[in-house]
Amino acid sequence: MVSKNHFHVIISFIFVSLPFSSIALHVITPIKEFKILPSTDPSSSHFNSINIKGHYSSKTNSNGCFNKIYAFGDSYTDTGNAQLLNISKNLKKGQEKPNNGWLLIDFVRDALNISSLPPYKSVNANFSSGVNFAMAGATVFTEEFLSQHKINSTLMWKDGYHSFQTQIEWYNKFVSDIACKGKNNESCKADMENSLFWVGETGIDDYVRALRSKVSLRWIKDMAMAHTSRLLATLLDSGAKYIVVEGLPPLGCYPFAKSARHFVKDDMNCNAKINRVTKAHNHYLQDMLEGFRRRKGANVSISYADYFDAYKVITGNLNKFGFEDAFKACCGHHRNKILNFSFKILCGMSGAETCRDPDSYIHWDGIHLTEAMYRQLSEFFLHGNFCKPSFIHLIRVKKGLLRA
């Protein structure tokens, strides 16, 4: 396992060896335009290719490829931890997720024929198919930092500090007390080698909370890199071999970002400043993943899920994927005719309304996406060319048909 000292070294490395002058946004490579094409991988017959009309089929021929999934992240991946810890302001009783149905991780689980993925804080849960450690509201900054810089916005979460560090601690405890209890190190790692590790976005809650503060968004990026690096080191040390890490979507296109009174627009008609930071985040995340690949060689397969470009393709082809609007929130303050969003009246609060057809919306509440959008993203990540290397490639490596 990774020690606390190791974490401090990682943070020091990022802040010392990557000064702000060296992370200027102009060095970011422009995003590529992707064509919607079926995979040319010989193994693509085992998967359904992307249906550009937006229809989804969960039938794949990957049964038994992974017997467990371990998931990490924030509200985009959390299937119940926040609700069980009672840290949400607006989740109704029995509602596990801050959207209208399945999340991306649910579609991933279903495609791999894994029946359930219980949240870590579940009582008497059966963890034989894996665990979801993700927690809504998770931040990369410490409670002390948030207080010192007067970042008081908790969005839809109650007061309190819920760090990504907590998920690492939960994972370490789960491995020692449950997953590997009574096993030697070799048999424990062998079990982890047969599992899929899915790492959701890191830092979104921090970006949103800091939007109205004086905190540099680049600082958030650096801290997000530090947390992701430590998590990956922890997972790899425990025996993980197959990992998918999500990049950030273009947050500048989300209703919360477009609700700013004055902002410069980019080529997507979105908040240019936030999207520049998002691209920088994704650029350095991919560099970090490449560093882990070089150090581990053919022993591991680490894929980057390109959320940014997948989102851009979908919003640029709304009708093909069954959507009507790229920017409005389905659930929220509908007096705002342009975005249906207000920080003062969030989905679930008094005065908020829900649209009639959520499946035609990309955004659920201005911060989270709809089930329909997650369904389409899962098609792109699992069956298309928006994972690098592709998820199909990862499956073939797992089956022994290719080297990582």
GROMACS .gro file of C-alpha atoms in nm:
model
  404
    1MET     CA    1   0.000   0.000   0.000
    2VAL     CA    2   0.107   0.361  -0.050
    3SER     CA    3   0.212   0.553   0.258
    4LYS     CA    4   0.109   0.907   0.349
    5ASN     CA    5   0.467   1.013   0.287
    6HIS     CA    6   0.436   0.888  -0.069
    7PHE     CA    7   0.133   1.113  -0.117
    8HIS     CA    8   0.327   1.416   0.002
    9VAL     CA    9   0.605   1.331  -0.240
   10ILE     CA   10   0.357   1.315  -0.527
   11ILE     CA   11   0.209   1.652  -0.436
   12SER     CA   12   0.554   1.804  -0.399
   13PHE     CA   13   0.657   1.666  -0.736
   14ILE     CA   14   0.357   1.818  -0.909
   15PHE     CA   15   0.394   2.159  -0.752
   16VAL     CA   16   0.774   2.172  -0.775
   17SER     CA   17   0.842   2.012  -1.111
   18LEU     CA   18   0.531   2.149  -1.283
   19PRO     CA   19   0.526   2.520  -1.199
   20PHE     CA   20   0.243   2.721  -1.344
   21SER     CA   21   0.474   2.860  -1.611
   22SER     CA   22   0.519   2.508  -1.744
   23ILE     CA   23   0.151   2.424  -1.753
   24ALA     CA   24   0.042   2.714  -1.969
   25LEU     CA   25  -0.268   2.623  -2.157
   26HIS     CA   26  -0.121   2.700  -2.500
   27VAL     CA   27   0.077   2.376  -2.490
   28ILE     CA   28  -0.237   2.168  -2.497
   29THR     CA   29  -0.284   1.984  -2.824
   30PRO     CA   30  -0.616   2.070  -2.991
   31ILE     CA   31  -0.872   1.793  -2.961
   32LYS     CA   32  -0.916   1.568  -3.258
   33GLU     CA   33  -1.233   1.531  -3.457
   34PHE     CA   34  -1.350   1.171  -3.428
   35LYS     CA   35  -1.555   0.993  -3.687
   36ILE     CA   36  -1.829   0.759  -3.572
   37LEU     CA   37  -1.700   0.432  -3.708
   38PRO     CA   38  -1.727   0.071  -3.596
   39SER     CA   39  -1.407  -0.068  -3.451
   40THR     CA   40  -1.161  -0.225  -3.693
   41ASP     CA   41  -1.029  -0.448  -3.414
   42PRO     CA   42  -1.063  -0.816  -3.516
   43SER     CA   43  -1.240  -0.883  -3.186
   44SER     CA   44  -1.516  -0.634  -3.260
   45SER     CA   45  -1.747  -0.920  -3.353
   46HIS     CA   46  -1.774  -0.986  -2.980
   47PHE     CA   47  -1.929  -0.643  -2.928
   48ASN     CA   48  -2.207  -0.438  -3.077
   49SER     CA   49  -2.082  -0.143  -3.279
   50ILE     CA   50  -2.211   0.205  -3.202
   51ASN     CA   51  -2.563   0.264  -3.326
   52ILE     CA   52  -2.568   0.630  -3.423
   53LYS     CA   53  -2.944   0.649  -3.369
   54GLY     CA   54  -2.878   0.617  -2.999
   55HIS     CA   55  -3.022   0.270  -2.946
   56TYR     CA   56  -2.845   0.051  -2.695
   57SER     CA   57  -2.800  -0.322  -2.659
   58SER     CA   58  -2.633  -0.464  -2.351
   59LYS     CA   59  -2.559  -0.800  -2.512
   60THR     CA   60  -2.187  -0.861  -2.543
   61ASN     CA   61  -1.979  -1.174  -2.559
   62SER     CA   62  -1.753  -1.079  -2.269
   63ASN     CA   63  -1.925  -1.295  -2.009
   64GLY     CA   64  -1.680  -1.416  -1.747
   65CYS     CA   65  -1.406  -1.185  -1.865
   66PHE     CA   66  -1.417  -1.002  -1.531
   67ASN     CA   67  -1.571  -1.141  -1.217
   68LYS     CA   68  -1.556  -0.814  -1.023
   69ILE     CA   69  -1.552  -0.438  -1.069
   70TYR     CA   70  -1.401  -0.188  -0.827
   71ALA     CA   71  -1.527   0.165  -0.896
   72PHE     CA   72  -1.408   0.505  -0.770
   73GLY     CA   73  -1.513   0.863  -0.833
   74ASP     CA   74  -1.769   1.126  -0.742
   75SER     CA   75  -2.144   1.167  -0.798
   76TYR     CA   76  -2.101   1.063  -1.162
   77THR     CA   77  -2.014   0.713  -1.039
   78ASP     CA   78  -2.165   0.691  -0.688
   79THR     CA   79  -2.452   0.440  -0.670
   80GLY     CA   80  -2.545   0.496  -0.308
   81ASN     CA   81  -2.262   0.588  -0.070
   82ALA     CA   82  -2.370   0.953  -0.036
   83GLN     CA   83  -2.730   0.852   0.018
   84LEU     CA   84  -2.632   0.594   0.282
   85LEU     CA   85  -2.414   0.851   0.460
   86ASN     CA   86  -2.701   1.103   0.443
   87ILE     CA   87  -2.488   1.382   0.298
   88SER     CA   88  -2.728   1.491   0.024
   89LYS     CA   89  -2.963   1.786   0.056
   90ASN     CA   90  -3.200   1.690  -0.222
   91LEU     CA   91  -3.196   1.313  -0.280
   92LYS     CA   92  -3.541   1.182  -0.197
   93LYS     CA   93  -3.583   0.883   0.034
   94GLY     CA   94  -3.476   0.571  -0.152
   95GLN     CA   95  -3.311   0.771  -0.434
   96GLU     CA   96  -2.950   0.655  -0.465
   97LYS     CA   97  -2.824   0.876  -0.747
   98PRO     CA   98  -2.851   1.245  -0.842
   99ASN     CA   99  -3.002   1.175  -1.183
  100ASN     CA  100  -3.302   0.996  -1.334
  101GLY     CA  101  -3.169   0.640  -1.354
  102TRP     CA  102  -2.859   0.447  -1.444
  103LEU     CA  103  -2.510   0.595  -1.439
  104LEU     CA  104  -2.225   0.507  -1.673
  105ILE     CA  105  -2.092   0.247  -1.428
  106ASP     CA  106  -2.431   0.074  -1.432
  107PHE     CA  107  -2.411   0.028  -1.807
  108VAL     CA  108  -2.051  -0.095  -1.777
  109ARG     CA  109  -2.154  -0.348  -1.514
  110ASP     CA  110  -2.451  -0.464  -1.718
  111ALA     CA  111  -2.245  -0.502  -2.037
  112LEU     CA  112  -2.004  -0.729  -1.850
  113ASN     CA  113  -2.294  -0.936  -1.713
  114ILE     CA  114  -2.223  -0.838  -1.354
  115SER     CA  115  -2.555  -0.831  -1.172
  116SER     CA  116  -2.481  -0.572  -0.904
  117LEU     CA  117  -2.213  -0.339  -0.774
  118PRO     CA  118  -2.307  -0.241  -0.418
  119PRO     CA  119  -2.179   0.079  -0.259
  120TYR     CA  120  -1.910   0.027   0.003
  121LYS     CA  121  -2.127   0.162   0.285
  122SER     CA  122  -2.401  -0.092   0.222
  123VAL     CA  123  -2.495  -0.293   0.529
  124ASN     CA  124  -2.461  -0.672   0.493
  125ALA     CA  125  -2.401  -0.637   0.118
  126ASN     CA  126  -2.275  -0.921  -0.099
  127PHE     CA  127  -1.946  -0.794  -0.243
  128SER     CA  128  -1.878  -1.102  -0.454
  129SER     CA  129  -1.915  -0.900  -0.775
  130GLY     CA  130  -1.711  -0.602  -0.657
  131VAL     CA  131  -1.756  -0.273  -0.475
  132ASN     CA  132  -1.838   0.086  -0.561
  133PHE     CA  133  -1.624   0.323  -0.350
  134ALA     CA  134  -1.731   0.639  -0.536
  135MET     CA  135  -1.886   0.910  -0.322
  136ALA     CA  136  -2.089   1.206  -0.441
  137GLY     CA  137  -1.948   1.540  -0.332
  138ALA     CA  138  -1.591   1.407  -0.308
  139THR     CA  139  -1.328   1.681  -0.328
  140VAL     CA  140  -0.955   1.689  -0.397
  141PHE     CA  141  -0.891   1.973  -0.153
  142THR     CA  142  -0.881   1.939   0.223
  143GLU     CA  143  -1.148   2.085   0.448
  144GLU     CA  144  -0.887   2.326   0.584
  145PHE     CA  145  -0.807   2.453   0.234
  146LEU     CA  146  -1.174   2.502   0.146
  147SER     CA  147  -1.229   2.696   0.469
  148GLN     CA  148  -0.912   2.904   0.433
  149HIS     CA  149  -1.007   3.015   0.082
  150LYS     CA  150  -1.371   3.074   0.181
  151ILE     CA  151  -1.513   2.818  -0.059
  152ASN     CA  152  -1.844   2.781   0.118
  153SER     CA  153  -2.055   2.640  -0.163
  154THR     CA  154  -2.154   2.282  -0.087
  155LEU     CA  155  -2.390   2.261  -0.386
  156MET     CA  156  -2.639   1.982  -0.316
  157TRP     CA  157  -2.431   1.824  -0.037
  158LYS     CA  158  -2.454   1.890   0.333
  159ASP     CA  159  -2.175   2.055   0.529
  160GLY     CA  160  -1.874   1.834   0.581
  161TYR     CA  161  -1.563   1.720   0.407
  162HIS     CA  162  -1.562   1.416   0.182
  163SER     CA  163  -1.223   1.369   0.019
  164PHE     CA  164  -1.108   1.129  -0.250
  165GLN     CA  165  -0.856   1.019   0.011
  166THR     CA  166  -1.147   0.854   0.193
  167GLN     CA  167  -1.200   0.619  -0.101
  168ILE     CA  168  -0.837   0.505  -0.089
  169GLU     CA  169  -0.873   0.435   0.281
  170TRP     CA  170  -1.198   0.246   0.220
  171TYR     CA  171  -1.032   0.037  -0.049
  172ASN     CA  172  -0.731  -0.050   0.167
  173LYS     CA  173  -0.960  -0.151   0.451
  174PHE     CA  174  -1.179  -0.360   0.220
  175VAL     CA  175  -0.877  -0.542   0.077
  176SER     CA  176  -0.731  -0.623   0.419
  177ASP     CA  177  -1.056  -0.702   0.602
  178ILE     CA  178  -1.267  -0.868   0.333
  179ALA     CA  179  -1.121  -0.929  -0.013
  180CYS     CA  180  -0.787  -1.072   0.099
  181LYS     CA  181  -0.864  -1.182   0.451
  182GLY     CA  182  -0.693  -1.516   0.515
  183LYS     CA  183  -0.513  -1.510   0.178
  184ASN     CA  184  -0.143  -1.479   0.117
  185ASN     CA  185  -0.011  -1.193  -0.093
  186GLU     CA  186   0.012  -1.402  -0.410
  187SER     CA  187  -0.346  -1.531  -0.403
  188CYS     CA  188  -0.474  -1.186  -0.311
  189LYS     CA  189  -0.307  -1.025  -0.611
  190ALA     CA  190  -0.432  -1.304  -0.836
  191ASP     CA  191  -0.787  -1.217  -0.738
  192MET     CA  192  -0.729  -0.849  -0.812
  193GLU     CA  193  -0.580  -0.937  -1.151
  194ASN     CA  194  -0.917  -1.080  -1.254
  195SER     CA  195  -1.103  -0.760  -1.167
  196LEU     CA  196  -1.180  -0.446  -1.364
  197PHE     CA  197  -1.095  -0.116  -1.194
  198TRP     CA  198  -1.302   0.181  -1.312
  199VAL     CA  199  -1.186   0.527  -1.202
  200GLY     CA  200  -1.440   0.802  -1.259
  201GLU     CA  201  -1.379   1.175  -1.287
  202THR     CA  202  -1.171   1.350  -1.024
  203GLY     CA  203  -1.212   1.717  -0.933
  204ILE     CA  204  -1.551   1.809  -1.078
  205ASP     CA  205  -1.696   1.909  -0.741
  206ASP     CA  206  -1.390   2.126  -0.678
  207TYR     CA  207  -1.417   2.301  -1.014
  208VAL     CA  208  -1.787   2.372  -0.959
  209ARG     CA  209  -1.744   2.491  -0.599
  210ALA     CA  210  -1.450   2.716  -0.684
  211LEU     CA  211  -1.623   2.874  -0.982
  212ARG     CA  212  -1.716   3.186  -0.785
  213SER     CA  213  -1.401   3.198  -0.571
  214LYS     CA  214  -1.052   3.334  -0.631
  215VAL     CA  215  -0.892   2.987  -0.623
  216SER     CA  216  -0.693   2.905  -0.936
  217LEU     CA  217  -0.859   2.631  -1.139
  218ARG     CA  218  -0.506   2.513  -1.224
  219TRP     CA  219  -0.448   2.434  -0.857
  220ILE     CA  220  -0.750   2.207  -0.867
  221LYS     CA  221  -0.605   2.034  -1.171
  222ASP     CA  222  -0.273   1.975  -0.994
  223MET     CA  223  -0.441   1.835  -0.684
  224ALA     CA  224  -0.666   1.614  -0.897
  225MET     CA  225  -0.355   1.473  -1.065
  226ALA     CA  226  -0.199   1.404  -0.722
  227HIS     CA  227  -0.505   1.215  -0.597
  228THR     CA  228  -0.539   1.015  -0.918
  229SER     CA  229  -0.170   0.927  -0.910
  230ARG     CA  230  -0.193   0.805  -0.554
  231LEU     CA  231  -0.506   0.603  -0.623
  232LEU     CA  232  -0.348   0.435  -0.927
  233ALA     CA  233  -0.031   0.355  -0.731
  234THR     CA  234  -0.245   0.199  -0.458
  235LEU     CA  235  -0.446  -0.010  -0.704
  236LEU     CA  236  -0.140  -0.131  -0.895
  237ASP     CA  237   0.041  -0.219  -0.572
  238SER     CA  238  -0.255  -0.433  -0.470
  239GLY     CA  239  -0.244  -0.630  -0.796
  240ALA     CA  240  -0.473  -0.438  -1.035
  241LYS     CA  241  -0.394  -0.507  -1.401
  242TYR     CA  242  -0.695  -0.376  -1.593
  243ILE     CA  243  -0.786  -0.013  -1.529
  244VAL     CA  244  -1.005   0.242  -1.709
  245VAL     CA  245  -0.965   0.608  -1.607
  246GLU     CA  246  -1.218   0.866  -1.719
  247GLY     CA  247  -1.113   1.210  -1.834
  248LEU     CA  248  -1.332   1.512  -1.772
  249PRO     CA  249  -1.618   1.612  -2.001
  250PRO     CA  250  -1.621   1.970  -2.135
  251LEU     CA  251  -1.747   2.124  -1.810
  252GLY     CA  252  -1.770   2.462  -1.979
  253CYS     CA  253  -2.071   2.327  -2.172
  254TYR     CA  254  -2.265   2.235  -1.859
  255PRO     CA  255  -2.556   2.461  -1.752
  256PHE     CA  256  -2.377   2.553  -1.427
  257ALA     CA  257  -2.084   2.694  -1.631
  258LYS     CA  258  -2.298   2.863  -1.895
  259SER     CA  259  -2.504   3.031  -1.621
  260ALA     CA  260  -2.218   3.275  -1.559
  261ARG     CA  261  -2.319   3.629  -1.649
  262HIS     CA  262  -2.025   3.702  -1.875
  263PHE     CA  263  -1.795   3.448  -2.037
  264VAL     CA  264  -1.598   3.410  -2.356
  265LYS     CA  265  -1.741   3.140  -2.582
  266ASP     CA  266  -1.536   2.871  -2.754
  267ASP     CA  267  -1.609   2.681  -3.077
  268MET     CA  268  -1.870   2.472  -2.892
  269ASN     CA  269  -2.054   2.787  -2.776
  270CYS     CA  270  -1.942   2.704  -2.423
  271ASN     CA  271  -1.747   2.870  -2.143
  272ALA     CA  272  -1.398   2.889  -2.298
  273LYS     CA  273  -1.208   2.942  -1.971
  274ILE     CA  274  -1.347   2.632  -1.802
  275ASN     CA  275  -1.304   2.418  -2.113
  276ARG     CA  276  -0.940   2.526  -2.142
  277VAL     CA  277  -0.880   2.408  -1.788
  278THR     CA  278  -1.068   2.087  -1.861
  279LYS     CA  279  -0.846   2.021  -2.163
  280ALA     CA  280  -0.538   2.088  -1.952
  281HIS     CA  281  -0.667   1.845  -1.688
  282ASN     CA  282  -0.719   1.575  -1.953
  283HIS     CA  283  -0.382   1.644  -2.118
  284TYR     CA  284  -0.187   1.592  -1.796
  285LEU     CA  285  -0.401   1.296  -1.697
  286GLN     CA  286  -0.310   1.120  -2.021
  287ASP     CA  287   0.059   1.199  -1.965
  288MET     CA  288   0.033   1.050  -1.617
  289LEU     CA  289  -0.133   0.734  -1.745
  290GLU     CA  290   0.138   0.695  -2.008
  291GLY     CA  291   0.397   0.722  -1.731
  292PHE     CA  292   0.232   0.437  -1.542
  293ARG     CA  293   0.218   0.229  -1.862
  294ARG     CA  294   0.590   0.278  -1.926
  295ARG     CA  295   0.680   0.179  -1.571
  296LYS     CA  296   0.456  -0.128  -1.565
  297GLY     CA  297   0.508  -0.237  -1.926
  298ALA     CA  298   0.306  -0.530  -2.058
  299ASN     CA  299   0.199  -0.626  -1.706
  300VAL     CA  300  -0.095  -0.386  -1.700
  301SER     CA  301  -0.355  -0.239  -1.935
  302ILE     CA  302  -0.458   0.118  -1.852
  303SER     CA  303  -0.717   0.284  -2.079
  304TYR     CA  304  -0.812   0.651  -2.090
  305ALA     CA  305  -1.185   0.714  -2.144
  306ASP     CA  306  -1.208   1.025  -2.361
  307TYR     CA  307  -1.513   1.192  -2.210
  308PHE     CA  308  -1.443   1.527  -2.377
  309ASP     CA  309  -1.446   1.410  -2.737
  310ALA     CA  310  -1.729   1.162  -2.681
  311TYR     CA  311  -1.943   1.444  -2.540
  312LYS     CA  312  -1.846   1.672  -2.828
  313VAL     CA  313  -1.945   1.417  -3.093
  314ILE     CA  314  -2.283   1.357  -2.928
  315THR     CA  315  -2.368   1.726  -2.882
  316GLY     CA  316  -2.258   1.794  -3.238
  317ASN     CA  317  -2.496   1.527  -3.371
  318LEU     CA  318  -2.798   1.564  -3.143
  319ASN     CA  319  -3.062   1.421  -3.376
  320LYS     CA  320  -2.856   1.113  -3.458
  321PHE     CA  321  -2.845   1.023  -3.090
  322GLY     CA  322  -3.203   1.112  -3.006
  323PHE     CA  323  -3.141   1.437  -2.817
  324GLU     CA  324  -3.313   1.772  -2.865
  325ASP     CA  325  -3.103   2.021  -2.668
  326ALA     CA  326  -2.733   2.032  -2.586
  327PHE     CA  327  -2.741   2.271  -2.292
  328LYS     CA  328  -3.071   2.280  -2.102
  329ALA     CA  329  -3.119   2.093  -1.774
  330CYS     CA  330  -3.420   1.862  -1.750
  331CYS     CA  331  -3.472   1.910  -1.377
  332GLY     CA  332  -3.422   2.255  -1.229
  333HIS     CA  333  -3.539   2.615  -1.229
  334HIS     CA  334  -3.749   2.635  -1.545
  335ARG     CA  335  -3.806   3.009  -1.516
  336ASN     CA  336  -3.459   3.029  -1.668
  337LYS     CA  337  -3.585   2.949  -2.017
  338ILE     CA  338  -3.238   2.918  -2.169
  339LEU     CA  339  -3.075   2.672  -1.928
  340ASN     CA  340  -3.343   2.562  -1.677
  341PHE     CA  341  -3.077   2.610  -1.411
  342SER     CA  342  -3.014   2.816  -1.100
  343PHE     CA  343  -2.764   2.763  -0.818
  344LYS     CA  344  -3.036   2.884  -0.578
  345ILE     CA  345  -3.300   2.633  -0.690
  346LEU     CA  346  -3.138   2.300  -0.774
  347CYS     CA  347  -3.317   1.985  -0.879
  348GLY     CA  348  -3.504   1.835  -0.583
  349MET     CA  349  -3.546   2.168  -0.406
  350SER     CA  350  -3.870   2.359  -0.368
  351GLY     CA  351  -3.950   2.543  -0.691
  352ALA     CA  352  -3.765   2.303  -0.921
  353GLU     CA  353  -3.951   2.130  -1.204
  354THR     CA  354  -3.877   1.823  -1.416
  355CYS     CA  355  -3.909   1.801  -1.793
  356ARG     CA  356  -4.157   1.562  -1.955
  357ASP     CA  357  -3.906   1.361  -2.159
  358PRO     CA  358  -3.568   1.318  -1.984
  359ASP     CA  359  -3.446   1.087  -2.263
  360SER     CA  360  -3.434   1.384  -2.501
  361TYR     CA  361  -3.206   1.579  -2.263
  362ILE     CA  362  -2.831   1.547  -2.217
  363HIS     CA  363  -2.824   1.727  -1.882
  364TRP     CA  364  -3.029   1.617  -1.585
  365ASP     CA  365  -2.986   1.894  -1.326
  366GLY     CA  366  -2.722   2.122  -1.474
  367ILE     CA  367  -2.437   1.938  -1.304
  368HIS     CA  368  -2.514   1.571  -1.376
  369LEU     CA  369  -2.613   1.393  -1.696
  370THR     CA  370  -2.926   1.196  -1.782
  371GLU     CA  371  -2.948   0.819  -1.803
  372ALA     CA  372  -2.990   0.854  -2.181
  373MET     CA  373  -2.659   1.038  -2.206
  374TYR     CA  374  -2.477   0.785  -1.988
  375ARG     CA  375  -2.621   0.507  -2.206
  376GLN     CA  376  -2.474   0.663  -2.518
  377LEU     CA  377  -2.140   0.736  -2.352
  378SER     CA  378  -2.117   0.372  -2.244
  379GLU     CA  379  -2.162   0.268  -2.607
  380PHE     CA  380  -1.877   0.494  -2.708
  381PHE     CA  381  -1.643   0.378  -2.433
  382LEU     CA  382  -1.717   0.005  -2.447
  383HIS     CA  383  -1.778  -0.050  -2.816
  384GLY     CA  384  -1.630   0.250  -2.996
  385ASN     CA  385  -1.295   0.421  -3.027
  386PHE     CA  386  -1.322   0.659  -2.733
  387CYS     CA  387  -1.110   0.457  -2.494
  388LYS     CA  388  -0.736   0.471  -2.558
  389PRO     CA  389  -0.638   0.189  -2.592
  390SER     CA  390  -0.988   0.068  -2.675
  391PHE     CA  391  -1.192  -0.132  -2.427
  392ILE     CA  392  -1.209  -0.408  -2.687
  393HIS     CA  393  -0.827  -0.413  -2.681
  394LEU     CA  394  -0.836  -0.442  -2.302
  395ILE     CA  395  -1.075  -0.737  -2.328
  396ARG     CA  396  -0.847  -0.910  -2.578
  397VAL     CA  397  -0.549  -0.859  -2.348
  398LYS     CA  398  -0.749  -1.010  -2.063
  399LYS     CA  399  -0.832  -1.311  -2.280
  400GLY     CA  400  -0.466  -1.357  -2.366
  401LEU     CA  401  -0.513  -1.268  -2.732
  402LEU     CA  402  -0.293  -0.957  -2.717
  403ARG     CA  403  -0.020  -0.801  -2.509
  404ALA     CA  404  -0.103  -0.486  -2.313
   0.00000   0.00000   0.00000
